[in-house]
Coordinates of C-alpha atoms and ligand atoms in Angstrom, one line a residue:
M1 CA 0.0 0.0 0.0
M2 CA 2.7 2.4 1.1
A3 CA 5.0 1.4 -1.8
T4 CA 2.2 1.8 -4.4
G5 CA 1.3 5.3 -3.0
N6 CA 5.0 6.3 -3.2
T7 CA 5.3 5.1 -6.7
R8 CA 2.1 7.0 -7.7
F9 CA 3.4 10.1 -5.9
V10 CA 6.8 9.9 -7.7
R11 CA 5.0 9.4 -11.0
Y12 CA 2.9 12.6 -10.4
I13 CA 6.0 14.5 -9.5
A14 CA 7.8 13.3 -12.7
I15 CA 4.8 14.3 -14.9
A16 CA 4.6 17.7 -13.3
V17 CA 8.4 18.2 -13.8
V18 CA 8.0 17.2 -17.5
F19 CA 5.1 19.7 -18.0
L20 CA 6.9 22.5 -16.2
G21 CA 10.0 21.8 -18.3
L22 CA 8.0 21.9 -21.5
Y23 CA 6.2 25.0 -20.5
Y24 CA 9.5 26.7 -19.6
F25 CA 11.0 25.7 -22.9
L26 CA 8.0 26.9 -25.0
S27 CA 7.6 30.2 -23.1
H28 CA 11.3 31.0 -23.6
T29 CA 11.9 29.9 -27.1
D30 CA 10.3 32.8 -28.8
Y31 CA 10.6 35.4 -26.2
H32 CA 14.0 36.7 -27.0
S33 CA 14.0 36.1 -30.7
V34 CA 13.9 38.8 -33.3
D35 CA 11.6 38.4 -36.2
I36 CA 13.9 37.2 -38.9
R37 CA 12.6 37.2 -42.4
P38 CA 15.2 35.9 -44.8
G39 CA 12.9 35.9 -47.7
G40 CA 12.6 39.6 -47.6
L41 CA 8.9 39.8 -48.1
N42 CA 5.9 39.8 -45.8
T43 CA 2.4 40.3 -46.9
G44 CA 0.2 42.7 -45.0
D45 CA -1.6 39.8 -43.5
V46 CA 1.5 38.5 -41.8
K47 CA 2.4 41.6 -39.9
V48 CA 0.2 42.1 -36.9
N49 CA 0.8 44.5 -34.2
D50 CA -0.4 43.1 -30.9
G51 CA 0.4 46.3 -29.2
A52 CA 2.9 44.7 -26.9
V53 CA 6.3 46.0 -26.2
S54 CA 8.8 43.7 -28.0
P55 CA 11.3 42.4 -25.6
E56 CA 14.9 43.6 -25.8
A57 CA 16.5 41.7 -28.6
P58 CA 19.6 39.8 -27.7
M59 CA 23.0 41.1 -28.9
A60 CA 23.5 37.9 -30.7
P61 CA 20.3 36.4 -32.0
Q62 CA 20.3 32.7 -32.7
P63 CA 21.3 31.9 -36.2
Q64 CA 18.4 30.7 -38.2
E65 CA 18.0 28.8 -41.3
G66 CA 19.0 30.9 -44.3
S67 CA 20.9 33.4 -42.1
Q68 CA 24.3 33.6 -40.7
A69 CA 25.3 34.1 -37.1
P70 CA 25.8 37.8 -36.6
V71 CA 29.3 38.9 -35.9
Q72 CA 30.4 39.6 -32.4
P73 CA 32.9 42.4 -32.2
G74 CA 36.3 41.2 -31.1
P75 CA 37.5 42.6 -27.8
E76 CA 41.0 43.4 -29.0
S77 CA 40.4 45.7 -31.8
P78 CA 36.9 47.1 -31.5
A79 CA 36.5 49.0 -34.6
E80 CA 38.1 46.5 -36.8
A81 CA 37.1 43.1 -35.7
P82 CA 33.6 43.0 -37.1
I83 CA 34.5 44.8 -40.3
K84 CA 36.1 42.1 -42.4
E85 CA 34.0 39.3 -41.0
A86 CA 30.7 41.2 -41.1
P87 CA 28.4 39.3 -43.5
A88 CA 27.3 41.4 -46.4
A89 CA 23.8 40.7 -45.0
P90 CA 22.6 37.4 -43.6
E91 CA 19.7 37.2 -46.0
V92 CA 21.9 37.8 -49.0
Q93 CA 24.4 35.1 -48.3
D94 CA 22.5 32.5 -50.1
T95 CA 20.7 34.9 -52.4
P96 CA 22.5 35.3 -55.7
A97 CA 22.3 38.9 -56.9
E98 CA 19.1 39.5 -58.8
P99 CA 19.1 41.5 -62.0
A100 CA 18.6 45.2 -61.5
G101 CA 15.3 46.0 -59.8
H102 CA 15.2 43.1 -57.5
A103 CA 18.5 43.1 -55.7
G104 CA 18.4 41.1 -52.5
Y105 CA 15.4 38.9 -53.2
S106 CA 15.6 35.2 -52.9
G107 CA 14.1 33.2 -55.7
S108 CA 10.9 32.3 -53.8
S109 CA 10.4 35.8 -52.6
K110 CA 10.8 37.1 -56.1
L111 CA 7.9 34.9 -57.1
L112 CA 5.9 36.2 -54.3
E113 CA 6.8 39.8 -55.2
D114 CA 5.9 39.2 -58.9
Q115 CA 2.6 37.9 -57.8
F116 CA 1.7 40.6 -55.3
G117 CA 3.5 43.3 -57.3
A118 CA 1.4 42.5 -60.3
E119 CA -1.8 42.3 -58.3
H120 CA -1.0 45.5 -56.4
P121 CA 1.0 48.0 -58.5
L122 CA 2.5 50.9 -56.7
A123 CA 0.1 53.8 -56.5
M124 CA 2.4 56.5 -57.8
S125 CA -0.1 59.0 -59.1
P126 CA -3.7 60.0 -58.7
G127 CA -6.0 57.6 -60.6
A128 CA -3.6 54.7 -60.2
P129 CA -5.3 51.6 -58.7
G130 CA -5.3 51.8 -54.9
W131 CA -4.5 55.6 -54.9
D132 CA -7.6 56.4 -52.9
N133 CA -7.2 53.6 -50.5
L134 CA -5.6 55.4 -47.6
E135 CA -7.5 53.5 -44.9
G136 CA -6.9 49.9 -43.8
T137 CA -3.9 47.8 -44.5
D138 CA -2.2 48.1 -47.8
P139 CA -2.7 44.8 -49.6
G140 CA 0.6 44.9 -51.5
P141 CA 3.9 43.1 -50.7
R142 CA 6.2 44.2 -47.9
M143 CA 9.9 44.6 -48.2
N144 CA 12.4 43.4 -45.7
A145 CA 12.7 46.8 -44.1
T146 CA 12.5 48.7 -40.9
F147 CA 12.5 52.2 -39.5
V148 CA 15.5 52.9 -37.3
T149 CA 16.0 55.5 -34.6
L150 CA 18.9 56.2 -32.4
A151 CA 17.7 57.9 -29.3
R152 CA 18.1 58.6 -25.6
N153 CA 15.4 57.9 -23.1
S154 CA 15.0 61.7 -22.8
D155 CA 14.1 61.9 -26.5
V156 CA 10.9 60.0 -25.8
W157 CA 8.4 62.8 -26.4
E158 CA 10.1 64.2 -29.4
I159 CA 10.4 60.8 -31.1
A160 CA 6.8 60.2 -30.2
K161 CA 5.8 63.2 -32.3
S162 CA 8.0 61.9 -35.2
I163 CA 6.5 58.4 -35.0
R164 CA 2.9 59.8 -34.9
Q165 CA 3.5 61.7 -38.2
V166 CA 5.2 58.8 -39.9
E167 CA 2.4 56.5 -38.9
D168 CA -0.4 58.9 -39.9
R169 CA 1.1 59.7 -43.2
F170 CA 2.4 56.2 -44.1
N171 CA 3.1 53.4 -41.8
K172 CA -0.4 52.8 -40.4
R173 CA -1.2 51.1 -43.7
F174 CA 2.1 49.2 -44.0
N175 CA 3.0 48.3 -40.4
Y176 CA 6.8 48.2 -40.9
D177 CA 8.9 47.4 -37.8
W178 CA 10.8 50.0 -35.9
V179 CA 14.2 49.5 -34.3
F180 CA 15.3 51.7 -31.5
L181 CA 19.0 51.9 -30.6
N182 CA 20.6 53.5 -27.6
D183 CA 24.0 53.5 -25.8
K184 CA 22.1 53.0 -22.6
P185 CA 19.2 50.6 -21.8
F186 CA 15.8 52.0 -22.8
D187 CA 13.5 52.6 -19.9
D188 CA 9.9 51.3 -19.6
T189 CA 8.4 54.7 -20.4
F190 CA 10.3 54.9 -23.7
K191 CA 9.3 51.4 -24.6
Q192 CA 5.7 51.8 -23.7
V193 CA 5.2 55.1 -25.4
T194 CA 6.9 54.1 -28.7
S195 CA 5.4 50.6 -28.9
S196 CA 2.0 52.0 -28.4
L197 CA 2.5 54.4 -31.4
V198 CA 4.2 52.1 -33.9
S199 CA 1.8 49.9 -35.9
G200 CA 4.5 47.3 -36.7
K201 CA 6.7 45.5 -34.3
T202 CA 9.2 47.4 -32.1
H203 CA 12.7 46.2 -31.1
Y204 CA 15.0 47.9 -28.6
G205 CA 18.7 47.4 -28.9
E206 CA 21.6 48.5 -26.7
I207 CA 24.8 49.5 -28.5
P208 CA 27.9 47.5 -27.5
E209 CA 30.4 49.7 -25.8
E210 CA 33.0 49.0 -28.4
H211 CA 30.9 50.9 -30.9
W212 CA 30.3 53.9 -28.6
S213 CA 33.8 54.6 -27.2
F214 CA 37.2 55.9 -28.2
P215 CA 39.1 53.3 -30.4
E216 CA 42.5 52.5 -28.9
W217 CA 44.4 54.4 -31.6
I218 CA 42.9 57.7 -30.6
D219 CA 45.1 60.0 -28.6
Q220 CA 42.8 61.2 -25.9
E221 CA 44.8 64.3 -25.1
K222 CA 44.8 65.5 -28.7
A223 CA 41.1 64.8 -28.9
K224 CA 40.4 66.9 -25.8
K225 CA 42.5 69.8 -27.1
V226 CA 40.4 69.8 -30.2
R227 CA 37.2 69.9 -28.2
D228 CA 38.4 72.8 -26.1
D229 CA 39.5 74.7 -29.1
M230 CA 36.2 74.1 -31.0
K231 CA 34.3 75.2 -27.9
Q232 CA 36.3 78.5 -27.9
R233 CA 35.5 79.0 -31.5
G234 CA 31.8 78.4 -30.9
I235 CA 31.5 75.4 -33.3
I236 CA 28.2 73.7 -32.9
Y237 CA 28.6 70.5 -30.8
G238 CA 32.3 71.2 -31.1
D239 CA 33.0 70.3 -27.4
S240 CA 30.7 67.3 -27.3
V241 CA 32.1 63.7 -26.8
S242 CA 28.7 62.0 -27.1
Y243 CA 27.9 63.8 -30.4
R244 CA 31.1 62.4 -31.8
H245 CA 30.3 58.9 -30.7
M246 CA 26.8 59.4 -32.3
C247 CA 28.3 60.5 -35.6
R248 CA 30.8 57.7 -35.7
Y249 CA 28.1 55.2 -34.8
E250 CA 25.7 56.4 -37.5
S251 CA 28.6 56.4 -39.9
G252 CA 29.9 52.9 -39.3
F253 CA 28.0 50.7 -36.9
F254 CA 24.2 51.1 -36.8
F255 CA 23.7 48.8 -39.8
R256 CA 25.8 46.1 -38.1
H257 CA 23.8 46.0 -34.9
P258 CA 22.5 42.4 -34.5
I259 CA 18.9 43.5 -34.8
M260 CA 19.6 45.4 -38.0
L261 CA 21.2 42.3 -39.5
N262 CA 17.6 41.0 -39.9
Y263 CA 16.7 43.7 -42.5
E264 CA 17.8 44.8 -46.0
Y265 CA 16.5 48.4 -46.0
Y266 CA 16.1 51.1 -43.4
W267 CA 14.4 54.4 -43.0
R268 CA 16.1 56.6 -40.5
V269 CA 13.9 58.8 -38.3
E270 CA 15.0 61.4 -35.7
P271 CA 13.2 63.1 -32.9
S272 CA 11.2 66.3 -33.7
I273 CA 10.9 65.8 -37.4
E274 CA 7.7 66.4 -39.5
L275 CA 6.2 64.6 -42.5
Y276 CA 3.9 67.0 -44.3
C277 CA 2.3 64.9 -47.1
D278 CA 0.5 61.6 -47.5
L279 CA 2.6 58.8 -48.9
H280 CA 0.4 56.7 -51.2
Y281 CA 3.1 54.2 -52.1
D282 CA 5.7 52.2 -50.2
P283 CA 9.1 53.9 -50.7
F284 CA 10.9 50.8 -49.6
R285 CA 9.4 49.0 -52.5
V286 CA 10.3 51.9 -54.8
M287 CA 13.9 51.5 -53.6
V288 CA 13.8 47.8 -54.4
E289 CA 12.1 48.0 -57.7
E290 CA 14.2 50.9 -59.0
N291 CA 17.3 49.3 -57.6
K292 CA 18.2 52.3 -55.4
K293 CA 20.7 52.0 -52.6
Y294 CA 20.5 55.5 -51.0
S295 CA 18.0 58.3 -51.0
F296 CA 17.6 61.8 -49.6
V297 CA 15.2 64.7 -49.5
L298 CA 17.5 67.6 -48.4
S299 CA 21.1 68.4 -49.2
L300 CA 23.3 71.3 -48.2
Y301 CA 26.9 72.4 -47.5
E302 CA 28.8 71.1 -44.5
Y303 CA 30.4 73.5 -42.0
P304 CA 34.1 73.6 -43.1
E305 CA 35.4 73.7 -39.5
T306 CA 34.1 70.2 -38.8
I307 CA 35.8 68.5 -41.7
P308 CA 39.2 70.1 -42.5
T309 CA 40.9 66.8 -43.5
L310 CA 37.9 64.6 -44.5
W311 CA 38.6 65.0 -48.2
D312 CA 42.3 64.2 -47.7
S313 CA 41.3 61.0 -46.0
T314 CA 38.8 60.3 -48.8
K315 CA 41.5 60.8 -51.4
K316 CA 43.8 58.4 -49.5
F317 CA 41.0 55.8 -49.6
M318 CA 40.4 56.3 -53.3
K319 CA 44.1 55.8 -54.0
N320 CA 44.3 52.6 -51.8
H321 CA 41.0 51.2 -53.0
P322 CA 40.4 52.1 -56.7
E323 CA 38.5 48.8 -57.0
H324 CA 35.7 50.3 -54.8
I325 CA 35.1 53.5 -56.8
A326 CA 32.0 53.0 -58.9
E327 CA 32.1 53.8 -62.6
G328 CA 29.6 56.5 -63.4
N329 CA 29.6 57.8 -59.8
T330 CA 28.3 61.1 -58.5
M331 CA 31.7 62.8 -58.0
K332 CA 30.3 65.8 -59.8
F333 CA 27.9 66.3 -56.8
L334 CA 30.9 66.3 -54.4
S335 CA 33.6 68.1 -56.2
D336 CA 33.8 71.0 -58.7
D337 CA 37.3 70.1 -59.8
G338 CA 37.1 66.4 -60.6
G339 CA 37.9 65.3 -57.1
E340 CA 40.8 67.6 -56.2
T341 CA 38.7 69.4 -53.5
Y342 CA 35.4 68.7 -51.7
N343 CA 32.7 71.3 -52.3
R344 CA 31.1 70.2 -49.0
C345 CA 27.8 69.1 -50.5
H346 CA 26.1 66.3 -48.6
F347 CA 22.8 64.6 -48.3
W348 CA 21.2 65.5 -45.0
S349 CA 21.3 62.1 -43.2
N350 CA 18.8 62.7 -40.5
F351 CA 16.4 61.5 -43.3
E352 CA 17.6 58.4 -45.2
I353 CA 16.0 55.5 -46.8
G354 CA 18.7 53.1 -47.9
S355 CA 20.1 49.7 -48.4
L356 CA 21.7 48.1 -45.3
D357 CA 23.3 45.5 -47.6
W358 CA 25.1 48.3 -49.3
L359 CA 26.3 49.8 -46.0
R360 CA 27.5 46.3 -45.1
S361 CA 29.3 45.8 -48.4
D362 CA 33.1 45.5 -48.5
A363 CA 33.3 48.8 -50.3
Y364 CA 31.5 50.9 -47.7
I365 CA 33.1 49.0 -44.8
D366 CA 36.6 49.6 -46.2
F367 CA 35.7 53.3 -46.7
F368 CA 34.5 53.7 -43.1
T369 CA 37.4 51.8 -41.7
S370 CA 39.9 53.8 -43.6
L371 CA 38.3 57.1 -42.3
D372 CA 38.0 55.8 -38.8
K373 CA 41.7 54.9 -38.7
D374 CA 42.5 58.5 -39.6
G375 CA 40.8 59.7 -36.4
G376 CA 38.7 62.6 -37.8
F377 CA 35.6 61.6 -35.9
F378 CA 37.5 62.7 -32.8
Y379 CA 40.3 65.0 -34.0
E380 CA 37.8 67.0 -36.0
R381 CA 34.1 66.5 -35.8
W382 CA 33.2 64.5 -38.9
G383 CA 29.4 64.1 -39.3
D384 CA 27.7 61.0 -40.5
A385 CA 26.0 63.1 -43.2
P386 CA 29.2 63.9 -45.2
V387 CA 30.6 60.4 -44.6
H388 CA 27.4 58.6 -45.9
S389 CA 27.2 61.1 -48.8
I390 CA 30.8 60.7 -49.9
G391 CA 30.4 57.0 -49.6
A392 CA 27.2 57.0 -51.7
G393 CA 28.7 59.5 -54.2
L394 CA 31.8 57.5 -54.9
L395 CA 30.9 53.9 -54.3
L396 CA 27.5 53.8 -56.0
P397 CA 26.7 54.4 -59.7
K398 CA 24.7 57.6 -59.9
E399 CA 21.5 55.8 -60.9
E400 CA 21.4 54.2 -57.4
I401 CA 20.9 57.4 -55.5
K402 CA 17.3 58.7 -55.4
F403 CA 15.8 62.0 -54.5
F404 CA 12.2 61.7 -53.1
N405 CA 10.3 64.8 -54.1
D406 CA 7.1 63.3 -52.7
I407 CA 8.3 62.9 -49.2
A408 CA 7.8 66.2 -47.5
Y409 CA 10.0 66.6 -44.5
Y410 CA 11.3 68.9 -41.8
H411 CA 14.2 68.7 -39.5
N412 CA 15.1 71.9 -37.8
P413 CA 15.9 74.3 -39.5
F414 CA 15.2 73.0 -43.1
T415 CA 12.1 72.0 -45.0
H416 CA 11.6 69.9 -48.0
C417 CA 8.1 70.8 -49.4
P418 CA 7.4 69.1 -52.7
T419 CA 7.9 71.3 -55.8
G420 CA 4.7 71.4 -57.9
E421 CA 1.4 72.8 -56.7
Q422 CA -0.6 69.8 -58.0
T423 CA 1.6 67.4 -56.2
R424 CA 1.1 69.2 -52.9
I425 CA -2.6 69.2 -53.4
D426 CA -2.8 65.5 -54.5
L427 CA -0.7 64.5 -51.4
K428 CA -2.7 66.7 -49.0
C429 CA 0.5 68.5 -47.9
H430 CA 0.5 71.0 -45.0
C431 CA 3.9 72.6 -45.6
D432 CA 4.5 76.1 -46.9
P433 CA 6.0 75.8 -50.4
Q434 CA 7.9 79.1 -49.8
K435 CA 9.9 77.3 -47.1
N436 CA 11.1 74.6 -49.6
F437 CA 14.9 74.6 -49.3
D438 CA 15.6 72.6 -52.4
W439 CA 16.3 75.4 -54.8
K440 CA 17.8 78.0 -52.4
G441 CA 21.4 79.0 -52.5
Y442 CA 22.6 76.9 -49.6
S443 CA 21.0 73.7 -50.9
C444 CA 23.0 71.3 -53.0
T445 CA 20.0 69.7 -54.6
S446 CA 20.4 71.7 -57.9
R447 CA 23.9 70.3 -58.1
F448 CA 22.5 66.8 -57.7
F449 CA 20.0 67.3 -60.5
E450 CA 22.8 68.8 -62.7
A451 CA 25.3 66.0 -61.9
N452 CA 22.7 63.4 -62.9
G453 CA 21.3 65.3 -65.9
L454 CA 17.9 65.3 -64.3
E455 CA 15.1 67.8 -65.2
K456 CA 14.1 69.9 -62.2
P457 CA 10.4 69.6 -61.2
Q458 CA 8.1 72.2 -62.7
G459 CA 7.8 75.4 -60.6
W460 CA 11.3 75.2 -59.1
E461 CA 12.3 78.7 -60.4
Q462 CA 9.6 80.3 -58.2
Q463 CA 11.2 78.8 -55.1
K464 CA 14.7 80.2 -55.6
D465 CA 16.0 82.7 -53.0
Ligands
GTP501 N1 21.3 57.1 -27.6 C1 21.8 58.3 -27.9 N2 21.3 58.9 -29.0 C2 21.8 60.1 -29.3 C3 22.8 60.8 -28.6 N3 23.1 62.0 -29.1 C4 22.3 62.0 -30.2 N4 21.5 60.9 -30.3 C5 20.5 60.6 -31.4 O1 21.2 60.7 -32.6 C6 20.5 61.4 -33.6 C7 21.2 62.7 -34.0 O2 21.3 63.5 -32.9 P1 20.8 65.0 -32.9 O3 21.0 65.6 -31.5 O4 19.4 65.0 -33.5 O5 21.8 65.7 -33.9 P2 21.5 66.7 -35.0 O6 20.4 66.3 -35.9 O7 22.8 67.0 -35.7 O8 21.2 68.0 -34.2 P3 19.8 68.7 -33.8 O9 19.8 69.9 -34.6 O10 20.0 68.9 -32.4 O11 18.7 67.7 -34.1 C8 19.1 61.6 -33.0 O12 18.3 60.5 -33.3 C9 19.4 61.6 -31.5 O13 18.3 61.2 -30.8 C10 23.3 60.1 -27.4 O14 24.2 60.6 -26.7 N5 22.8 58.9 -27.1
MG502 MG1 18.5 65.8 -35.2

């Protein structure tokens, strides 16, 4: 009797342990994983926002089928270790390059895209199928893309405003994910507020210290002297260490964050920006279908005090790596004398829609590494805008850089308000066309049009200074 009772008791305990184990396994398997979509396409049906705060993604997500293990930065040489080893992009590893127009798609995704793309053409102009459908979820395909924001916890209310505008004007129908990156852990308020506003999934990543600190080859004393001197001369952010880390991170590391390895395209959004017009089509899809790698809405001249030797470093890179310089590049946008000097034109990188695979390419990584070794992020105050722009201008054929006239945008103090009255009406824009910076004297957008032999949009003359 006693023995039978004991056996039964032990059996119950064993069953309970098995169930508890199973429950623990199931509840932890998905919890820390990031949504990995190697195929590169989701349909609108697949992406659901459950309104929950996504858990902090791990620094090294589990390798999944079709992707490669993300690269962990080596401790000895922080800036270098991940560079050579970094995969061009996990998804692309087993994805042979597609012909122009579909770079980055796997074969099966291409089929999906053809199917959905044909059924749901991009609504590029009034009267196109789907143009009036600004409610509900867009039925077309989704690209493997995400919004990305670098922010501090204190930026929460300013980024909340930006998100609301991006959602209202575009993402509420497309539900793309949003990745938030920070050099400190995000707090609960930040996560709650942002996840409640984003219609796609949200991911919160902490930046590894190696990507947000002085590399060992930087002479700290020399860097400090530069900051003191720039402070005296009143150069904006001239005495800031964190601003320099931010510029270096945006120049060379954000696209290698483990969470970002899951995506092929990004749209950068900063706090306090505005979007002034409805977006009827998916710009990520435009990037893919038109085979664009980088895009902008505003361009201007950089402060010369922040980049005295950036062009010398660039020329050194060009000499050492002629194999990376694209034929038919946009040097004409960057230089008025065939590359001898830099005219300081750059795309304003607080807005960018671009290819992460391009930023992760050997060409761009070699470019960034070469600049980083020269130390100008700390011995001067090189911004990520000229660095991305010179990279795009020299490493990409000019056809791969896009200007989005339709995306109306503001970041203090400049406005891009679409040129063309009919466009502004069609897109229900609320920006003042007189504030459009594109054709003013300090903008470089005219140069971009000229360098590319593009025709300026109708009405541009009326918006000159
Ligand atoms: N986590 C983190 N993010 C930062 C830090 N400094 C800047 N950022 C973010 O980096 C981006 C660029 O910084 P901003 O301060 O907007 O720089 P800016 O656009 O040149 O200057 P503003 O005119 O002040 O907007 C923004 O998305 C900021 O939220 C920092 O120290 N930590
Ligand atoms: Mg800003």
